[in-house]
Amino acid sequence: MADSPAPDLPPGGTGTAVATAPGIDVRGLRRAFGTVQALDGVDLVARAGAVTALVGPNGSGKTTLLLVLAGLLVPDAGEVRVAGVDPVTQSRAARARTGWMPDAFGTWDSLTAREVLTTFADAYRVAPAAIPGRVEDLLATVHLSEYADRPAAVLSRGQKQRLGLARALVHDPQVLLLDEPASGLDPRSRVELRVLLRRLADEGRTVLVSSHVLSELEEMADDAVFLSRGRTVAGHLGDDAAAARRTWRLRALDRAALVAWLDASGVVWRADADAADGAVLLDVEGDAGAAALVRDAVTAGVPVVSLAPAGGALEQAYLALDEERR
Amino acid sequence: MGGRTEDVVTVDGSTRTDAGSTGVDEARGVTWHGVRTVAALELRQRVRSSRWKTALVVWVVAVGAITLLSSGALAALSRTESDPPSRGPLLFAIVTVLVLGLGLLVTPTLTSTAVNGDRAAGTLATLQVTLLSPAEIALGKLLAAWSAALAFLVASVPFLGVALALGDVPVAALPRVVVVVALLLVAVCGIGLGWSTVAARPAGSTVLTFLTVAGLAVFTPVFFGIAFPAVTQTETVTVHGISPEQWQDLDGLELENGAPANATCETYTEEREVTHTERTWWLLALNPFVVVADAAGTSPGAGMDAAANRFDPLGTVSEGVRFLRAGPPDVQEECWIEDGSAVELPTAGAVWPYGLAANLLLGVVGFVVAVRRLRIPQRTLPRGTRVA
């Protein structure tokens, strides 16, 4: 157990401890519900100190994977380590280190936001003296201070979502598992969520986020894991994105001139069927290829208006998966 | 990749041995802190809903009204009699049966949706992933429901006190009834908690809990009645009394003049139908009403005026069920000629400890089932449910 922290290590350590802190490590995970194979061989590594996006179509097993990681489900096969601890055999130790926010959750309608957080701080055995301050901080973090003493029943969906996030953070967990945290949030709250998750990751925590809001994920995620039909599918993001071949969207003032130049220079292109502005889509080798393309087009006198990646890298990878949607 | 895999195997080997020791002691951990946290959560959620307050008010009004009305009705009835029976025992029985009956109706709703209702509302899993143990969650929910049930019981104590004030009921009967009803209600709480973890839907577990309570309170006497012919058989019994031969010797004139002077009691045997209720008495003992009636101890005992004109339903039930438990005696005592006093009915010991123990056992079974079903991580899920 030398590689695993002591059971009652104060969460959110600093300095060198963070650098070596284990994140989430999943190998060959399988889980079936009756005849439905929800997870069919998942391999996943989520680094500590990074935000990892979990992307996949509906029914691809994202929620099931998070349930296994949260220690609620026993996997049929495979190895799982959350913060270096096995959530099956060392359930309690794993739960102490994990903050989980489910995609669909209820609130105790008669309790106030403050009471919900206080109850969960008690349930996580936070030292009683530290609870009032901790609850106050969390309420401020998720901007619910003015609703602290109102019953949860009157909170809006987005406010409940933020309360749920505060609840997942109440015991200062090392690993955060967030299932669709952005759903129901207004744009401002989404930005704040992004900033908050970034900050939590920078503090050395492991953050695993599933979401359908891919542009959001792309802005905050360091890594991405793609799930399809219960399997992890190779996906790339971050460092690779700059060099990888991907689709770009090119638009010019004069579509005819653009098309003529593209055909003349032998570039394979296709029309962007989704847009009415006459833009074309073409595959380009990394950022360097895109820069060369702009230079050549401008040199050739094509009135280029914009060249931008078509959708995000995540979105493109996601759409590739979406074709296999069940 | 090969090197990494090897690495995992070593890490795994060392963690597994460690996990064995930590895994065992964490599952059964129960701390007052954890139980209190869950109970406080449950009570806050329930007590603040106005429905609950309304229910308590309706309860007090209903029990109070029935107590006062029946008290008044009894007073009006007894005015026409020259030697009216004491109203105390009858009113005490009415209030006791009312409180237990309404308690058995209200209590199942307090726990029968405790777990699957939370699951449906999406609040169970978030509680399970905290450091609370399954036993703490189950115990907290049980404690909260029992406290709510006790609130109803405590609200009824004044009316039992009114009945007590009318006299002829031993003072000890009040605490005895309250304690036994409280224990029966905690058993019902446990049964409801168990069903709420077994049935996927709140409606299902509520029905199952009510059926279980109805099985105890209604079906047990029915089954006792159904079983009656099965334990009735014709056999040779020993009788102590005036033998049929003596009756044949007497002529009609002598009988008309009263008891024959020369008749003597003797022991003889005869073929008779005998019902062996000592084999089926336990069916009645399971009944919560019988348990309370037998445990109340309202029968005239030491310090009570045995000759007082009293109509005591609880005492009658108690004597009856003890008589049934004893079954047919070895020698039927039918010698009525020697003195005018009533023949002592053969009775067995108290019935309520068995019934109370059986009810509490059902509650414990429900509680244990709940704890087992609340354990995480789960291997199997109830059909048609999601974890979260």
XYZ file of N, CA, C and O in Angstrom, chain A residues 1 3-4 25 27 31-33 43 45 63 67 70-76 78-79 81 84 86-93 95-96 98 100 102-112 115-116 118-126 128 167, chain B residues 1 4-5 8 11-16 18-20 22-24 26 29-31 33-34 36-38 40-42 44-46 48-49 118 121-134 136 375-381 386-388:
472
model
N 0.823 -1.211 0.000
C 0.000 0.000 0.000
C 0.851 1.253 0.000
O 0.381 2.331 0.321
N 1.967 2.889 -2.314
C 1.603 3.841 -3.364
C 0.255 4.478 -3.104
O -0.223 5.269 -3.882
N -0.378 4.101 -2.017
C -1.712 4.612 -1.735
C -1.665 5.500 -0.501
O -0.972 5.181 0.463
N -8.067 5.153 -12.574
C -7.446 4.179 -13.454
C -8.414 3.013 -13.642
O -8.782 2.355 -12.672
N -9.341 -0.434 -16.003
C -8.854 -1.382 -17.018
C -9.893 -2.470 -17.255
O -10.322 -3.129 -16.316
N -19.688 -4.420 -17.287
C -20.844 -4.495 -16.399
C -22.089 -4.678 -17.256
O -22.330 -3.927 -18.201
N -22.874 -5.694 -16.899
C -24.110 -5.967 -17.636
C -25.300 -5.806 -16.712
O -25.206 -6.054 -15.505
N -26.398 -5.337 -17.258
C -27.686 -5.345 -16.539
C -28.556 -6.355 -17.262
O -29.097 -6.051 -18.328
N -11.404 1.181 -20.795
C -10.081 1.520 -20.286
C -10.018 3.032 -20.206
O -10.345 3.710 -21.179
N -7.934 6.426 -18.150
C -7.017 7.014 -17.180
C -7.363 8.492 -17.081
O -7.401 9.185 -18.084
N -23.078 7.021 -17.598
C -23.607 7.051 -16.233
C -23.242 5.778 -15.482
O -22.867 5.821 -14.309
N -21.209 5.415 -12.040
C -21.758 4.713 -10.875
C -20.741 3.717 -10.323
O -20.631 3.543 -9.107
N -18.141 5.727 -8.574
C -18.636 6.301 -7.318
C -18.806 5.229 -6.243
O -19.130 5.546 -5.106
N -18.619 3.957 -6.624
C -18.718 2.889 -5.635
C -20.130 2.421 -5.389
O -20.429 1.875 -4.334
N -21.021 2.620 -6.362
C -22.411 2.193 -6.183
C -22.680 0.857 -6.866
O -23.620 0.158 -6.502
N -21.892 0.514 -7.864
C -22.127 -0.714 -8.612
C -20.878 -1.579 -8.586
O -19.763 -1.070 -8.677
N -21.082 -2.884 -8.488
C -19.964 -3.809 -8.582
C -19.759 -4.136 -10.053
O -20.692 -4.531 -10.738
N -18.546 -3.936 -10.577
C -18.322 -4.323 -11.969
C -18.278 -5.847 -12.102
O -17.949 -6.544 -11.150
N -18.638 -6.335 -13.295
C -18.568 -7.776 -13.536
C -17.114 -8.211 -13.708
O -16.740 -9.306 -13.319
N -12.863 -6.465 -14.454
C -12.025 -5.291 -14.674
C -11.468 -4.734 -13.384
O -11.879 -5.104 -12.282
N -10.510 -3.847 -13.555
C -9.824 -3.224 -12.427
C -10.231 -1.759 -12.347
O -10.258 -1.065 -13.367
N -9.445 1.771 -10.013
C -8.773 2.477 -8.915
C -9.215 3.925 -8.954
O -9.090 4.578 -9.986
N -6.308 5.746 -6.166
C -5.470 4.659 -5.694
C -6.192 3.608 -4.883
O -5.575 2.697 -4.341
N -9.540 0.832 -4.433
C -10.541 0.052 -5.153
C -11.923 0.320 -4.547
O -12.159 0.009 -3.383
N -12.843 0.916 -5.293
C -14.152 1.257 -4.702
C -14.996 0.041 -4.342
O -16.002 0.187 -3.661
N -14.592 -1.147 -4.798
C -15.373 -2.343 -4.458
C -14.910 -2.921 -3.132
O -15.709 -3.152 -2.223
N -13.601 -3.137 -3.005
C -13.119 -3.798 -1.794
C -12.827 -2.809 -0.676
O -12.853 -3.162 0.492
N -12.551 -1.553 -1.027
C -12.282 -0.553 0.014
C -13.279 0.576 -0.144
O -12.908 1.749 -0.291
N -14.544 0.173 -0.096
C -15.622 1.097 -0.413
C -15.529 2.384 0.395
O -15.591 3.487 -0.149
N -15.353 2.234 1.688
C -15.390 3.415 2.553
C -14.243 4.379 2.253
O -14.452 5.592 2.139
N -13.054 3.813 2.079
C -11.896 4.658 1.793
C -12.086 5.377 0.462
O -11.739 6.551 0.314
N -15.007 6.123 -0.953
C -16.073 7.118 -0.836
C -15.573 8.388 -0.151
O -16.030 9.493 -0.457
N -14.633 8.221 0.794
C -14.101 9.390 1.502
C -13.350 10.309 0.547
O -13.233 11.505 0.798
N -14.029 10.537 -2.831
C -14.756 10.763 -4.075
C -15.958 11.664 -3.847
O -16.736 11.446 -2.926
N -19.339 12.765 -5.834
C -20.110 12.320 -6.997
C -21.362 13.171 -7.135
O -22.076 13.408 -6.167
N -24.680 13.044 -9.387
C -25.417 12.280 -10.393
C -26.119 13.192 -11.392
O -26.286 14.392 -11.145
N -26.493 12.602 -12.526
C -27.144 13.425 -13.556
C -28.561 13.787 -13.144
O -29.010 14.897 -13.360
N -29.257 12.845 -12.551
C -30.608 13.131 -12.072
C -30.597 12.913 -10.572
O -30.309 11.830 -10.102
N -30.844 13.944 -9.831
C -30.884 13.764 -8.386
C -31.989 14.622 -7.814
O -32.434 15.598 -8.413
N -32.430 14.237 -6.659
C -33.488 14.991 -6.004
C -32.914 15.784 -4.854
O -31.749 15.653 -4.502
N -33.728 16.620 -4.293
C -33.325 17.327 -3.096
C -34.396 17.087 -2.042
O -35.515 16.707 -2.360
N -34.016 17.297 -0.815
C -34.978 17.172 0.262
C -35.745 18.484 0.297
O -35.229 19.498 0.798
N -36.937 18.458 -0.238
C -37.656 19.698 -0.504
C -37.872 20.557 0.734
O -37.926 21.769 0.650
N -38.020 19.925 1.880
C -38.320 20.704 3.082
C -37.079 21.290 3.725
O -37.182 22.118 4.618
N -35.899 20.828 3.298
C -34.670 21.325 3.907
C -34.176 22.556 3.162
O -34.364 22.685 1.959
N -33.514 23.425 3.920
C -32.909 24.580 3.256
C -31.569 24.147 2.668
O -31.026 23.101 3.014
N -29.089 23.504 5.280
C -29.280 22.243 6.003
C -28.846 21.036 5.176
O -28.305 20.062 5.703
N -29.100 21.092 3.864
C -28.666 19.992 3.003
C -27.157 19.830 3.103
O -26.634 18.739 3.327
N -25.119 20.990 5.450
C -24.710 20.614 6.804
C -24.919 19.122 7.033
O -24.063 18.443 7.603
N -26.073 18.610 6.565
C -26.352 17.189 6.725
C -25.282 16.348 6.036
O -24.798 15.358 6.589
N -24.912 16.755 4.821
C -23.927 15.956 4.096
C -22.529 16.106 4.687
O -21.752 15.150 4.667
N -22.233 17.266 5.239
C -20.957 17.410 5.944
C -20.928 16.466 7.139
O -19.923 15.806 7.407
N -22.055 16.360 7.844
C -22.158 15.404 8.955
C -21.984 13.982 8.441
O -21.298 13.159 9.042
N -22.655 13.688 7.331
C -22.622 12.327 6.795
C -21.216 11.954 6.334
O -20.855 10.782 6.337
N -20.434 12.954 5.941
C -19.056 12.685 5.517
C -18.080 12.840 6.675
O -16.873 12.854 6.461
N -18.604 13.003 7.892
C -17.774 13.087 9.087
C -16.793 14.262 9.036
O -15.651 14.147 9.463
N -17.238 15.369 8.472
C -16.430 16.584 8.554
C -16.432 17.025 10.016
O -17.457 16.922 10.698
N -17.081 18.699 13.275
C -18.231 19.584 13.539
C -17.869 21.058 13.599
O -18.620 21.902 13.116
N -22.750 20.042 -2.822
C -22.862 18.849 -1.984
C -21.755 17.851 -2.322
O -21.213 17.194 -1.447
N 2.833 -1.242 -22.997
C 1.564 -1.657 -22.383
C 1.786 -2.849 -21.462
O 1.214 -2.965 -20.402
N 3.063 -1.878 -18.058
C 2.015 -1.254 -17.248
C 1.110 -2.303 -16.615
O 0.755 -2.213 -15.469
N 0.752 -3.290 -17.426
C -0.138 -4.324 -16.935
C 0.495 -5.046 -15.749
O -0.144 -5.276 -14.725
N 0.236 -3.122 -12.607
C -1.086 -3.158 -11.983
C -1.254 -4.410 -11.148
O -1.798 -4.367 -10.054
N 0.391 -3.937 -7.803
C -0.390 -3.001 -6.990
C -1.644 -3.692 -6.483
O -1.993 -3.623 -5.313
N -2.263 -4.411 -7.390
C -3.498 -5.092 -7.058
C -3.279 -6.111 -5.948
O -4.026 -6.174 -4.988
N -2.191 -6.903 -6.094
C -1.919 -7.944 -5.109
C -1.803 -7.370 -3.704
O -2.356 -7.923 -2.754
N -1.146 -6.232 -3.584
C -0.939 -5.685 -2.254
C -2.206 -5.030 -1.716
O -2.494 -5.110 -0.531
N -2.999 -4.416 -2.585
C -4.201 -3.755 -2.088
C -5.248 -4.777 -1.665
O -5.964 -4.560 -0.715
N -5.326 -5.866 -2.396
C -6.338 -6.878 -2.067
C -6.215 -7.361 -0.631
O -7.179 -7.466 0.091
N -4.886 -5.851 1.857
C -5.241 -4.771 2.763
C -6.751 -4.576 2.803
O -7.332 -4.335 3.847
N -7.355 -4.734 1.621
C -8.787 -4.502 1.529
C -9.566 -5.481 2.388
O -10.599 -5.138 2.950
N -9.046 -6.706 2.495
C -9.754 -7.721 3.268
C -10.027 -7.259 4.689
O -11.115 -7.437 5.220
N -9.928 -4.022 5.931
C -10.726 -2.804 6.078
C -12.170 -3.042 5.651
O -13.075 -2.430 6.173
N -12.351 -3.963 4.690
C -13.688 -4.195 4.164
C -14.636 -4.749 5.204
O -15.820 -4.464 5.187
N -14.108 -5.536 6.149
C -14.998 -6.213 7.087
C -15.569 -5.242 8.110
O -16.772 -5.183 8.328
N -15.939 -2.076 8.176
C -16.664 -0.872 7.798
C -18.142 -1.130 7.563
O -18.966 -0.264 7.759
N -20.420 -0.856 10.800
C -20.214 0.258 11.696
C -21.497 1.030 11.957
O -22.196 1.403 11.028
N -21.813 1.201 13.218
C -22.964 2.037 13.565
C -22.496 3.036 14.609
O -21.997 2.656 15.658
N -22.628 4.301 14.287
C -22.302 5.316 15.272
C -23.545 6.154 15.522
O -24.407 6.287 14.646
N -23.607 9.242 15.877
C -23.490 10.411 15.009
C -24.159 10.157 13.659
O -24.947 10.979 13.174
N -23.864 8.994 13.070
C -24.437 8.672 11.765
C -25.941 8.480 11.832
O -26.691 8.995 10.993
N -27.984 9.665 14.018
C -28.637 10.939 14.312
C -28.727 11.813 13.065
O -29.721 12.482 12.824
N -27.662 11.764 12.265
C -27.666 12.560 11.029
C -28.821 12.143 10.120
O -29.566 12.983 9.613
N -28.972 10.837 9.929
C -30.043 10.345 9.049
C -31.404 10.633 9.666
O -32.326 11.097 8.979
N -32.268 12.939 11.777
C -32.575 14.374 11.721
C -33.013 14.769 10.314
O -33.967 15.533 10.143
N -32.323 14.218 9.329
C -32.686 14.502 7.933
C -34.122 14.056 7.659
O -34.930 14.802 7.092
N -34.449 12.831 8.090
C -35.779 12.280 7.847
C -36.852 13.090 8.564
O -37.901 13.404 8.001
N -36.720 16.192 9.677
C -36.884 17.537 9.109
C -37.733 17.468 7.855
O -38.616 18.286 7.635
N -37.430 16.463 7.031
C -38.162 16.328 5.783
C -39.644 16.061 6.049
O -40.511 16.573 5.371
N -39.930 15.249 7.095
C -41.314 14.887 7.365
C -42.046 15.948 8.175
O -43.152 16.338 7.838
N -41.650 19.014 8.639
C -41.955 20.312 8.039
C -43.089 20.248 7.044
O -43.666 21.264 6.705
N -43.374 19.041 6.566
C -44.494 18.982 5.621
C -45.783 19.120 6.422
O -45.989 18.453 7.423
N -37.158 7.277 -1.540
C -35.934 8.070 -1.695
C -35.256 7.747 -3.013
O -34.684 8.623 -3.656
N -37.076 9.473 -5.659
C -36.838 10.919 -5.612
C -35.395 11.270 -5.939
O -35.058 12.444 -6.043
N -34.551 10.250 -6.072
C -33.160 10.497 -6.431
C -32.307 10.983 -5.277
O -31.289 11.616 -5.483
N -32.730 10.697 -4.052
C -31.949 11.166 -2.917
C -31.229 10.033 -2.195
O -30.425 10.293 -1.304
N -31.523 8.776 -2.572
C -30.939 7.662 -1.817
C -29.455 7.493 -2.125
O -28.632 7.394 -1.215
N -29.115 7.456 -3.428
C -27.732 7.139 -3.805
C -26.761 8.175 -3.277
O -25.660 7.835 -2.844
N -27.181 9.453 -3.269
C -26.274 10.483 -2.769
C -26.002 10.283 -1.277
O -24.936 10.635 -0.787
N -26.967 9.705 -0.583
C -26.764 9.408 0.835
C -25.884 8.174 0.999
O -25.040 8.107 1.893
N -26.082 7.199 0.109
C -25.315 5.952 0.212
C -23.826 6.169 -0.039
O -23.009 5.454 0.522
N -23.482 7.130 -0.921
C -22.065 7.309 -1.225
C -21.332 8.097 -0.149
O -20.116 8.221 -0.207
N -22.048 8.605 0.845
C -21.361 9.269 1.946
C -20.751 8.202 2.845
O -20.853 7.005 2.577
N -20.143 8.637 3.924
C -19.495 7.681 4.819
C -20.483 7.020 5.767
O -20.086 6.300 6.678
N -21.788 7.252 5.568
C -22.782 6.582 6.398
C -22.815 5.104 6.026
O -22.799 4.756 4.848
N -22.873 4.245 7.039
C -22.964 2.816 6.747
C -24.422 2.465 6.477
O -25.333 3.195 6.871
N -24.668 1.327 5.795
C -26.056 0.920 5.532
C -26.876 0.811 6.812
O -28.037 1.204 6.855
N -26.469 2.482 9.542
C -26.778 3.824 10.056
C -27.951 4.435 9.296
O -28.831 5.056 9.899
N -26.613 -1.950 1.137
C -25.162 -2.022 0.975
C -24.741 -1.603 -0.407
O -25.397 -1.916 -1.391
N -23.629 -0.890 -0.466
C -23.040 -0.593 -1.768
C -21.592 -1.047 -1.731
O -21.007 -1.163 -0.666
N -20.947 -1.315 -2.878
C -21.541 -1.308 -4.211
C -22.495 -2.489 -4.420
O -22.300 -3.555 -3.868
N -23.516 -2.220 -5.218
C -24.546 -3.219 -5.446
C -24.150 -4.138 -6.585
O -23.570 -3.720 -7.570
N -24.527 -5.407 -6.411
C -24.271 -6.364 -7.469
C -25.513 -6.482 -8.355
O -25.442 -6.451 -9.570
N -26.660 -6.613 -7.694
C -27.901 -6.709 -8.456
C -28.810 -5.556 -8.070
O -28.770 -5.075 -6.945
N -29.617 -5.135 -8.983
C -30.565 -4.056 -8.727
C -31.973 -4.627 -8.755
O -32.249 -5.553 -9.501
N -33.278 2.206 -11.155
C -31.951 2.728 -11.437
C -31.289 3.025 -10.120
O -31.943 3.254 -9.117
N -29.971 3.009 -10.144
C -29.245 3.317 -8.913
C -29.477 4.769 -8.526
O -29.728 5.102 -7.377
N -29.390 5.610 -9.516
C -29.544 7.034 -9.217
C -30.384 7.694 -10.294
O -30.568 7.144 -11.360
